[in-house]
Coordinates of C-alpha atoms and ligand atoms in Angstrom, one line a residue:
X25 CA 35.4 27.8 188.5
X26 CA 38.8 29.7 190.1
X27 CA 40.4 31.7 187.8
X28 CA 44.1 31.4 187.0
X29 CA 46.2 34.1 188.0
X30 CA 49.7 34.1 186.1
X31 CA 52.6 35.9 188.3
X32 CA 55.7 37.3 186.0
X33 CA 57.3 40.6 186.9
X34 CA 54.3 41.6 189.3
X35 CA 55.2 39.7 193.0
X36 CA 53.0 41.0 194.7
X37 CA 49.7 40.8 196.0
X38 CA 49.1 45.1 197.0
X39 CA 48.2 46.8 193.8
X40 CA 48.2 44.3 191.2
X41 CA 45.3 44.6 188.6
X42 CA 45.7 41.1 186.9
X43 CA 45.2 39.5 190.1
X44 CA 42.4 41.7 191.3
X45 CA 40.4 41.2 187.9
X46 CA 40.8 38.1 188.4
X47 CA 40.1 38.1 192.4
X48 CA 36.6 40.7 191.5
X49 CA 35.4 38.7 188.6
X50 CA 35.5 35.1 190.2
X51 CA 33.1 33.8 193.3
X52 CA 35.1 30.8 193.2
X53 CA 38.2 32.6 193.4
X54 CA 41.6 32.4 191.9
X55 CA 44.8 30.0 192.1
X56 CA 48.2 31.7 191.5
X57 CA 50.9 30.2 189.1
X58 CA 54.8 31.2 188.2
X59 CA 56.7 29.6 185.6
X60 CA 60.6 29.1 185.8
X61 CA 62.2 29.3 182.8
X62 CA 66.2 29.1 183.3
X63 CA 67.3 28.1 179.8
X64 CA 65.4 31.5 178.7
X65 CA 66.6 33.1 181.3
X66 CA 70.2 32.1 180.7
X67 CA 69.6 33.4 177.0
X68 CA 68.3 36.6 178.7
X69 CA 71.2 37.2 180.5
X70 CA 69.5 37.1 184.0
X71 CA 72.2 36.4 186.9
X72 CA 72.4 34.8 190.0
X73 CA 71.6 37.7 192.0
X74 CA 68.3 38.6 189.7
X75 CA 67.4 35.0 189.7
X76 CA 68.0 34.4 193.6
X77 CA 66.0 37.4 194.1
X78 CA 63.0 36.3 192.0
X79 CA 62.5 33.3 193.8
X80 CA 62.9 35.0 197.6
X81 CA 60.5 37.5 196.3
X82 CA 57.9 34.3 194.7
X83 CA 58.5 32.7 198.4
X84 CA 57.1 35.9 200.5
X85 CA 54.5 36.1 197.2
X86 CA 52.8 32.8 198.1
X87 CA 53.2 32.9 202.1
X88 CA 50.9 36.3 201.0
X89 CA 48.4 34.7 199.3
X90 CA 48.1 32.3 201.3
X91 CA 46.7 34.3 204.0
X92 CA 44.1 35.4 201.3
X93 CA 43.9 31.5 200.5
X94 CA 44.6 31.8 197.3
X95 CA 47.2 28.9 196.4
X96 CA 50.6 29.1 194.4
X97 CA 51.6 26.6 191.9
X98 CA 55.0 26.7 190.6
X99 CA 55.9 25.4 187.0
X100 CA 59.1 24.6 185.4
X101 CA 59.8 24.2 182.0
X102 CA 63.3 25.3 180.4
X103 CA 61.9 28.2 177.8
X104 CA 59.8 30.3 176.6
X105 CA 58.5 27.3 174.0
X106 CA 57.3 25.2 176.5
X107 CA 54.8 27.6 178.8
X108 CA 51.9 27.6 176.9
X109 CA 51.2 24.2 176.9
X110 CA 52.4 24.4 181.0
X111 CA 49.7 27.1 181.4
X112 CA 46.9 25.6 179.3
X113 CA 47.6 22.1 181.2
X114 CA 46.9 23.9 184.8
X115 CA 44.1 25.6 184.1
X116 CA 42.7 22.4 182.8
X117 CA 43.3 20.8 186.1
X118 CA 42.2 23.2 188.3
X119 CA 39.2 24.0 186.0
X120 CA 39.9 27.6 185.3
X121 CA 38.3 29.0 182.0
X122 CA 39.8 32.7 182.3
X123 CA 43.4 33.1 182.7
X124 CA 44.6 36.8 184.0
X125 CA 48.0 38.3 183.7
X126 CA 50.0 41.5 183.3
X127 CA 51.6 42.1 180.2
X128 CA 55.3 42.5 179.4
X129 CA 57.0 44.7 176.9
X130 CA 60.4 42.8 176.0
X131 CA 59.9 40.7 172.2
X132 CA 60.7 37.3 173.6
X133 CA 57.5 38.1 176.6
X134 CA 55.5 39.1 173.8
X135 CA 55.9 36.0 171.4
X136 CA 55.0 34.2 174.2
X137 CA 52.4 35.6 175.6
X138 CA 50.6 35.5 171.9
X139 CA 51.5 32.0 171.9
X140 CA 49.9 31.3 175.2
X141 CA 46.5 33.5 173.7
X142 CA 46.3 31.1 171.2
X143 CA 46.9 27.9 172.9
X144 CA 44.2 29.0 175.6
X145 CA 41.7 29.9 173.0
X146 CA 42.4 26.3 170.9
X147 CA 41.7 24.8 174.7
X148 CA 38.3 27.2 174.9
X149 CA 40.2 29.4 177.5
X150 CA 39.7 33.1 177.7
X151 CA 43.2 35.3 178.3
X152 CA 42.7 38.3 180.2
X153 CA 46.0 41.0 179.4
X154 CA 46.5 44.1 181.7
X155 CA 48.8 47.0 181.7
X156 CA 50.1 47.2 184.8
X157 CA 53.8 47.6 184.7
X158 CA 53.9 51.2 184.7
X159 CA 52.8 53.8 186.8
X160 CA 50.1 55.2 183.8
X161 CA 49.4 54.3 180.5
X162 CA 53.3 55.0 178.5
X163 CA 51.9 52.8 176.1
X164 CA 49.5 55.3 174.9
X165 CA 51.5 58.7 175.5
X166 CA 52.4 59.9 171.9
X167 CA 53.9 62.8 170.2
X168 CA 51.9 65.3 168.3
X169 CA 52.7 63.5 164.8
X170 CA 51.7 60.4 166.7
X171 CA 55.2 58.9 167.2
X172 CA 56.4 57.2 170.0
X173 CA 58.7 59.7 171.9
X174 CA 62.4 59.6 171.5
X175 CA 63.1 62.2 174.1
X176 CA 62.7 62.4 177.7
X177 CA 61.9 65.9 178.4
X178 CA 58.7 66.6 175.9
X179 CA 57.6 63.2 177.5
X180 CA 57.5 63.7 181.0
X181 CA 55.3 66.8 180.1
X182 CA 53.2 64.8 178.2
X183 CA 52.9 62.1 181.0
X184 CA 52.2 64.7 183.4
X185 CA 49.4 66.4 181.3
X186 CA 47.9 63.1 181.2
X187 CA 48.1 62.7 184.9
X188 CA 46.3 65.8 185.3
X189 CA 43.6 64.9 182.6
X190 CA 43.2 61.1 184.4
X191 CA 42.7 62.6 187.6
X192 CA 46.2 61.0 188.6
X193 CA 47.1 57.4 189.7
X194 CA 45.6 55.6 192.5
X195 CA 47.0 52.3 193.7
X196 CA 44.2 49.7 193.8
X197 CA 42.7 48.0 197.0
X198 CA 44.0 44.4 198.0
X199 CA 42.2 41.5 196.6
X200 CA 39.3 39.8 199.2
X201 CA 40.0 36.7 201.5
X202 CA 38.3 33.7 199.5
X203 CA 37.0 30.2 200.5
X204 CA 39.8 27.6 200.6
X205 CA 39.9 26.1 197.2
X206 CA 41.6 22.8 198.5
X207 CA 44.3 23.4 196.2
X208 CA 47.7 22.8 197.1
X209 CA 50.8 25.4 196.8
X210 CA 53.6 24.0 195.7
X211 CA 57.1 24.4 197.4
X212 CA 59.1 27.7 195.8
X213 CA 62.7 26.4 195.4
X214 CA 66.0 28.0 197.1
X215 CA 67.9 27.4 193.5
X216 CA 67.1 26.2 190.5
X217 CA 69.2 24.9 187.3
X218 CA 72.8 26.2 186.8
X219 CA 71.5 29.2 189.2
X220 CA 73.7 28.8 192.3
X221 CA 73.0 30.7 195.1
X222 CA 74.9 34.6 194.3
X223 CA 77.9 35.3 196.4
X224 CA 76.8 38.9 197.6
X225 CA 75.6 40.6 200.9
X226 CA 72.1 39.1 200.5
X227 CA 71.1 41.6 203.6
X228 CA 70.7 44.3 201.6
X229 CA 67.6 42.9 200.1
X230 CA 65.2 41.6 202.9
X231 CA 62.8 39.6 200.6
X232 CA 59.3 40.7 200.2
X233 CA 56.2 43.5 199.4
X234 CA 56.3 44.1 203.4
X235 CA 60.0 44.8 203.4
X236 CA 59.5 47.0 200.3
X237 CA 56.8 49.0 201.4
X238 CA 59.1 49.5 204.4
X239 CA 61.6 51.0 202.4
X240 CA 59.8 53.1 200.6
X241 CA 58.2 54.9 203.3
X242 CA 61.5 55.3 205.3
X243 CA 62.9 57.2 202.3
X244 CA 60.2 58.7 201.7
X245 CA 59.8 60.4 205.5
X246 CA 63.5 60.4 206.0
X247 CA 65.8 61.0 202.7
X248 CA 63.6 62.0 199.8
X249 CA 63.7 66.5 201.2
X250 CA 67.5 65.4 200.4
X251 CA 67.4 63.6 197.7
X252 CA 68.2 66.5 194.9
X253 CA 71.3 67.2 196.2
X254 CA 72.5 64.2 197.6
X255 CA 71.6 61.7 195.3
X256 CA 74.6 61.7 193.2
X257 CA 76.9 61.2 196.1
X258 CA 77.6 57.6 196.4
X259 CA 79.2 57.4 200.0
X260 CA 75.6 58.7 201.3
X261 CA 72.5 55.9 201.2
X262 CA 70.6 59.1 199.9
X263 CA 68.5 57.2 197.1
X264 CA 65.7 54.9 197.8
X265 CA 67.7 51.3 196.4
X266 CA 64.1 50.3 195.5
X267 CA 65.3 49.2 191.9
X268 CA 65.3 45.3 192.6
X269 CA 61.8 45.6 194.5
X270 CA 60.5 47.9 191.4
X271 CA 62.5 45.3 188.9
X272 CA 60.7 41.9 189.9
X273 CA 57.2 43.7 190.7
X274 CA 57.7 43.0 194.6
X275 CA 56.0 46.5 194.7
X276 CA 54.4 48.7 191.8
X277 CA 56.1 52.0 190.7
X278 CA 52.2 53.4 191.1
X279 CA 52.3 52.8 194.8
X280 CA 55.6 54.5 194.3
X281 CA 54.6 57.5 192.8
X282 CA 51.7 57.7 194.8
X283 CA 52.9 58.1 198.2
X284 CA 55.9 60.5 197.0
X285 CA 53.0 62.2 195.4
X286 CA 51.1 62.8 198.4
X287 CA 54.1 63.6 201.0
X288 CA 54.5 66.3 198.2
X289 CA 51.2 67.4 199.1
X290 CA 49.5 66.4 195.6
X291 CA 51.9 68.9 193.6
X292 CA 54.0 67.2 190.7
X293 CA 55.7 70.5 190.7
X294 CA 56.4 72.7 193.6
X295 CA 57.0 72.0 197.3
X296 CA 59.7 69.5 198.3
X297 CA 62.5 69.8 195.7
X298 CA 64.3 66.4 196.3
X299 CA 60.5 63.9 196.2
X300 CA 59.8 66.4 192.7
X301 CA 63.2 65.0 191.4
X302 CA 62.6 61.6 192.7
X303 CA 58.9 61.4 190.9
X304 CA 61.0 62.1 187.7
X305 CA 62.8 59.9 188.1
X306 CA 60.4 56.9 188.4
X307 CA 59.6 58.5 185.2
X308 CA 62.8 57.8 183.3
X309 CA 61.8 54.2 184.1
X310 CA 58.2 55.1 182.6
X311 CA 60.2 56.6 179.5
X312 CA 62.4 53.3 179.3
X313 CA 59.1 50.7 179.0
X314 CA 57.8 53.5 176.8
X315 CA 60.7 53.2 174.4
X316 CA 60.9 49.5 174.8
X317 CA 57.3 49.5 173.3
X318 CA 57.8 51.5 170.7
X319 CA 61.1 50.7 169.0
X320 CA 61.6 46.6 170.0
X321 CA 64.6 46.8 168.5
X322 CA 66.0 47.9 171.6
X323 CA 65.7 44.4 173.0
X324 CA 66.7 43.1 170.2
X325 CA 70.9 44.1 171.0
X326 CA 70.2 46.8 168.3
X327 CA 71.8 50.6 169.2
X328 CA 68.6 53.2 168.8
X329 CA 70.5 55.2 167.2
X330 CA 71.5 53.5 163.4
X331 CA 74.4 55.5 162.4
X332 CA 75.8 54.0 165.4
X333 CA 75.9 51.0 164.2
X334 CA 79.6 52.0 161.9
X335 CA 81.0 52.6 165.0
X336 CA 84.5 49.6 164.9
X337 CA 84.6 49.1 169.0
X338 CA 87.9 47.9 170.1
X339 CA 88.5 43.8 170.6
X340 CA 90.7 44.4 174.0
X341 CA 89.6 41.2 176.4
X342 CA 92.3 42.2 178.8
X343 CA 90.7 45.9 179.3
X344 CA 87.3 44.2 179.4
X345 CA 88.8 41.6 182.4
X346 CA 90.1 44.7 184.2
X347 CA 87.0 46.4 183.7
X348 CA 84.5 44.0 185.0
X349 CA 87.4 42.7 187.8
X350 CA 87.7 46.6 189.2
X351 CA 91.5 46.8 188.3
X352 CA 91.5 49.6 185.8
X353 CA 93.9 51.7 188.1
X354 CA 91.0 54.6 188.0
X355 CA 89.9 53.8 191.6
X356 CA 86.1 55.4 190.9
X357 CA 85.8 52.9 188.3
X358 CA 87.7 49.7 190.7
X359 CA 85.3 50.9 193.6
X360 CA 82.3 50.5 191.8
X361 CA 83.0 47.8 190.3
X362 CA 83.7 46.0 193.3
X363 CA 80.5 47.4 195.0
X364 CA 78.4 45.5 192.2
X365 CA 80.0 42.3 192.9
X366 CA 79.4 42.3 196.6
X367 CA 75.7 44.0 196.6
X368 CA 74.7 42.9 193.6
X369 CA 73.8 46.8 193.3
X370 CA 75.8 50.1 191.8
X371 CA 74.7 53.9 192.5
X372 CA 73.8 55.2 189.7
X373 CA 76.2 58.1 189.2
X374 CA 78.7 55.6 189.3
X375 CA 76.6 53.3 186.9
X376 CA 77.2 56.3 183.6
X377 CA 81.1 56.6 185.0
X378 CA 81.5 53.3 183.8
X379 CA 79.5 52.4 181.3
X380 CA 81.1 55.2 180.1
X381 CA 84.7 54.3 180.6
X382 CA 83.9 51.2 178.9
X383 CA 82.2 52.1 176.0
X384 CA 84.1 55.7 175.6
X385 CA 88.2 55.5 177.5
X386 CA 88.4 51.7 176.5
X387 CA 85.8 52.1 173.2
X388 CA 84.5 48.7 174.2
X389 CA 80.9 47.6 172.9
X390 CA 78.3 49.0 174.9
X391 CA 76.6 45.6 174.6
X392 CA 79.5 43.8 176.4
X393 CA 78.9 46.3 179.5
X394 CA 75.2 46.1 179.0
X395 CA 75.4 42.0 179.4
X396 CA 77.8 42.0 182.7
X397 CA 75.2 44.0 184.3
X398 CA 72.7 42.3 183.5
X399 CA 74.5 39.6 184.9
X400 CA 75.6 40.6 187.8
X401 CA 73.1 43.3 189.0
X402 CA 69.9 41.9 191.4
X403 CA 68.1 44.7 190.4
X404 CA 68.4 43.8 185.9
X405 CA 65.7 45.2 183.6
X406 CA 66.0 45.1 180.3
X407 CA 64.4 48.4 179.6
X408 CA 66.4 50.3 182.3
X409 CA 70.0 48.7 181.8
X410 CA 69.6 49.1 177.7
X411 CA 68.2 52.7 178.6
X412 CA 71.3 53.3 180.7
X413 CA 74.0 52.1 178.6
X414 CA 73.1 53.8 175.2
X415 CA 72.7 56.7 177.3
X416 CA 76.7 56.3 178.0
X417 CA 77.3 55.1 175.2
X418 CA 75.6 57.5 173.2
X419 CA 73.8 55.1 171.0
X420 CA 70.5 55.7 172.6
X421 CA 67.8 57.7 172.9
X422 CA 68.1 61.5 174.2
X423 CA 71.8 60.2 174.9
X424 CA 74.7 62.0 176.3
X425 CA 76.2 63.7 173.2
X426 CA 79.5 61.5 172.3
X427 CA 81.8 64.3 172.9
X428 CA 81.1 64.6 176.6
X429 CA 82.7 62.3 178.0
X430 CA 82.8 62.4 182.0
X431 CA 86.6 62.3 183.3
X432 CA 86.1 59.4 185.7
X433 CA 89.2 61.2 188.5
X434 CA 87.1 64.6 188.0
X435 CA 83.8 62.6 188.7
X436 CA 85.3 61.1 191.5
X437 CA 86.8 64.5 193.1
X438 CA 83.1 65.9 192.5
X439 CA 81.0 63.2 194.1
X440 CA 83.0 61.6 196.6
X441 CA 85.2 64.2 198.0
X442 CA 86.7 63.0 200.6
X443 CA 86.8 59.4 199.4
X444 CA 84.9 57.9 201.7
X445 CA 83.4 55.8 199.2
X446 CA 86.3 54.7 197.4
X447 CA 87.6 53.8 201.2
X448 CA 84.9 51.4 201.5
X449 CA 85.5 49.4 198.3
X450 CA 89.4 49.7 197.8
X451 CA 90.9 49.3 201.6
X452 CA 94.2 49.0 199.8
X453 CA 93.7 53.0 198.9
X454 CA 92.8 53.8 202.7
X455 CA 95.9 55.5 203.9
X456 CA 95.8 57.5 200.9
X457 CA 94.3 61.3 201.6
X458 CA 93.5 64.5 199.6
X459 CA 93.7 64.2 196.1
X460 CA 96.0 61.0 196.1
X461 CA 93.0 58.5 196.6
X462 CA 91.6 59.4 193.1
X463 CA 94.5 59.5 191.6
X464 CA 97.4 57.6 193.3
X465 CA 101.0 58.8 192.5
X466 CA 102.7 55.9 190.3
X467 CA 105.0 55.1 194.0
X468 CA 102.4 54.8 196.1
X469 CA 100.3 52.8 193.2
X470 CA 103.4 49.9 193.4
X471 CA 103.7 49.9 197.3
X472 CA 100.2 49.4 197.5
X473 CA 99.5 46.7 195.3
X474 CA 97.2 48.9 193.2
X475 CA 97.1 49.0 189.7
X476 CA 98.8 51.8 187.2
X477 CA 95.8 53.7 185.1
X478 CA 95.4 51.0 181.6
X479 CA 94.3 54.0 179.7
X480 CA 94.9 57.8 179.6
X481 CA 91.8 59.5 179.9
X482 CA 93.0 62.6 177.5
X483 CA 94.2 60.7 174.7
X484 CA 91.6 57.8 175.2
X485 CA 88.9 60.8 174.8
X486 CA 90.1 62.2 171.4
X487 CA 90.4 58.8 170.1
X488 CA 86.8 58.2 171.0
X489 CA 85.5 61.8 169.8
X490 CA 87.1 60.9 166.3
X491 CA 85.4 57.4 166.1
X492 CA 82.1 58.7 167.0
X493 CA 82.4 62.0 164.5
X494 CA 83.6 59.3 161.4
X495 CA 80.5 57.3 162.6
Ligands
FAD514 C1 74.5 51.9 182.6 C2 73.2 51.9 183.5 C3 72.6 50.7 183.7 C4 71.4 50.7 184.5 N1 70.8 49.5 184.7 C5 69.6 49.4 185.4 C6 69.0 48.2 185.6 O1 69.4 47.1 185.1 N2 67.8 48.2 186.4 C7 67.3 49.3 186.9 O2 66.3 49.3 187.6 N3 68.0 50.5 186.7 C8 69.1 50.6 186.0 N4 69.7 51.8 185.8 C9 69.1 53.0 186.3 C10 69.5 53.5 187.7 O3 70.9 53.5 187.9 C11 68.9 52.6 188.8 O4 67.5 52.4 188.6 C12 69.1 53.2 190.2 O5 70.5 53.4 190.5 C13 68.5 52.3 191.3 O6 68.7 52.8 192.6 P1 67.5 53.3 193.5 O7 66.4 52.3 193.4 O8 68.1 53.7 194.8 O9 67.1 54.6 192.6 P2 66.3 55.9 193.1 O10 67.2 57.0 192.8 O11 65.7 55.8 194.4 O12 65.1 56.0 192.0 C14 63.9 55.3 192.2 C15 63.6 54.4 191.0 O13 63.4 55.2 189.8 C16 63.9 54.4 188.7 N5 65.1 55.1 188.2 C17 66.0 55.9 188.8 N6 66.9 56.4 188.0 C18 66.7 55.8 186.8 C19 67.3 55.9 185.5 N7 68.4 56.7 185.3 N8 66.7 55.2 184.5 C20 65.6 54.5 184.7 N9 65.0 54.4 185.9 C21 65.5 55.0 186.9 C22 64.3 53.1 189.3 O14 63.3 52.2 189.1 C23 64.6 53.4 190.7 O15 64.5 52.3 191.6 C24 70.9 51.9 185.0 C25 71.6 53.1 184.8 C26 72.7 53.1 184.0 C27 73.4 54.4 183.8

């Protein structure tokens, strides 16, 4: 009998233990299934750009499995409530008694994936569960009182000590060729409900594990020496803009690691500065599903931090209009802005300047920030978007400390000098040189068309230190 393979955030066929479980454990081999869920994902927040991106990852997905001949089935059912009954009524048809998939962290994935263990065991149908999501086990990494960790620093050693102890991370080997089962795929659709197609430079993000591999060795040979001390500079493609790939599982963050790992010459530590600092940081992502796991409340819109929950955020829907349209008059925050509504993508530098304009100069709700993003961004993950905005917002776990709060015209002097980058996204600003562009005199502001600033930083900053310190 095939086995039943279950796709979520793992698109890909390279390095995926679910399906090569499922692939080793079966001589009659395995048929592949995704299930679209839009009402849930609507309630999740997932955009158009996240959404469109799924489904041109799921369509290169099944044109790769189907040179190993394993067929694709897609489902559709509107939520969560409705999969396990989807699931259980496949593998009845195709005859599968052992379904295999990788687990999720979110709550909602969780319920749901219990619900779909017992509905499989009520049909007589084994459930196979992997962790797989992560470059090593962050689900087991705990703190010497045996606590999850709340701090990045203390776990990255610990992760690392446990790299050493595991003998490190090696991707796995692709799944055999099988027989033909004589199943059909079925078509992967361009759109699906209330999911139009996302108005952004789709070019960006050639679809597909072949396209990601491609990327990641590029930066690898060409950018990731650099990448220390050019990574914050947005004009400069000096990171890897892997995120999407690494968000919908189109390749794993082991593979990741691994091959940084080895240009480094197997050294975690030591040799090429900028691939060190880039391994770390595939380890804030690792710290992220760790924290997910262990305080759910997380995805549950709940700050980390509790006393953070007396904090009064302002009700100011014109300041969060101007925000999310890029007309703030602060053209590092406009620029940015605008870049994630035509890509579908922000830098991250810019990504903390602002989350934390919004959540410190216009003392906004981090969750309203936290939801446009998710919105709007093609690479959304719960786990690194909540991570990121109580970071800014100092709500979070090993946060910024609420009374350092970035000047966004400083930031933008320090990281994009010579404004090329605000160039790119505000055209209006172009004639502007020197200092002007980050800061435009009031004049040239008017003649321009460009916004005045709707907040002053200085006073906007002691007004958020004295909320936070009565918090
Ligand atoms: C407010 C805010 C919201 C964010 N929302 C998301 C999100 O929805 N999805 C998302 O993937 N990342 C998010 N990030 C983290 C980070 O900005 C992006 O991962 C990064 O900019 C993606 O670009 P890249 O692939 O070129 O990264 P690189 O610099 O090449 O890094 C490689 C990979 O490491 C991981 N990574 C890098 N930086 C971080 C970080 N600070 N936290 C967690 N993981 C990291 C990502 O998976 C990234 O793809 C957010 C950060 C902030 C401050």
């Amino acid at each position: 009998m095939p086995r039943l393979m279950w796709f979520r955030s793992d698109l890909r066929v390279g390095d995926n233990r679910a399906l090569n479980r499922a692939s080793a454990a079966s001589d009659d081999g395995v048929v592949g299934v995704f299930v679209v869920t839009p009402e849930q994902w609507r309630e999740h927040d997932w955009g158009e750009p996240k959404v469109g991106f799924v489904l041109r990852s799921l369509a290169d997905l099944k044109d790769r499995l189907a040179t190993l001949n394993v067929p694709l089935r897609v489902l559709e059912v509107p939520r969560f409530g409705g999969v396990p009954e989807a699931i259980v009524e496949l593998a009845r048809e195709i005859g599968a008694e052992h379904v295999h998939w990788n687990r999720e962290y979110e709550v909602n994935e969780i319920a749901r994936d219990e619900a779909v263990v017992e509905a499989l065991e009520t049909a007589g149908i084994a459930s196979h569960e992997e962790h797989d999501l992560c470059i090593g086990p962050a689900h087991e990494i705990r703190t010497k009182s045996g606590g999850f960790y709340t701090v990045y620093t203390p776990f990255r050693r610990a992760w690392e000590a446990r790299f050493d102890e595991d003998g490190g991370y090696e991707p796995e080997p692709n799944p055999k060729k099988q027989p033909d089962l004589g199943v059909a795929s079925d078509d992967v659709p361009e759109e699906v409900d209330g999911y139009p197609r996302a108005d952004i430079d789709w070019d960006l993000w050639p679809a597909g594990e072949g396209a990601a591999r491609k990327r990641l060795s590029a930066f690898i040979r060409h950018r990731g020496d650099a990448y220390k001390n050019e990574r914050d500079r947005p004009s400069i493609d000096a990171t890897s803009t892997l995120s999407p790939y690494l968000a919908a599982g189109v390749i794993s963050a082991r593979v990741c690691f691994h091959q940084a790992y080895e240009a480094n010459s197997d050294k975690l530590d030591g040799g090429s500065e900028g691939l060190v600092h880039w391994m770390r940081e595939l380890l804030w992502r690792e710290f992220y599903k760790h924290v997910l796991i262990g305080f759910p409340r997380v995805s549950r819109r709940q700050p980390f931090r509790a006393d953070t929950r007396r904090i009064s955020w302002r009700d100011d829907e014109e300041a969060y209009d101007a925000w999310r349209e890029g007309r703030t008059g602060f053209p590092i925050v406009d620029a940015a802005m605008r870049q994630l509504d035509q890509t579908g993508w922000m830098h991250n530098r810019l990504r903390m300047i602002v989350a934390m304009f919004l959540s410190k100069d216009l003392l906004l709700d981090w969750r309203l920030g936290e939801r446009h993003f998710m919105r709007k961004l093609v690479d959304a993950d719960l786990a690194n978007n909540n991570g990121g905005w109580q970071w800014s917002s100092s709500t979070g776990t090993d946060a910024a400390p609420y009374f350092r709060i970035y000047n966004p015209t400083t930031q933008s002097e320090r990281h994009d000098p010579d404004g090329t980058f605000l160039r790119r996204y505000l055209p209006e600003l172009a004639e502007l040189d020197g200092k002007a562009i980050h800061d435009p005199p009031a004049l040239d502001r008017e003649r321009l068309g460009y916004p005045q600033p709707i907040a002053d930083h200085a006073k906007a900053r002691e007004r958020a230190i004295a909320v936070f310190k009565d918090a």
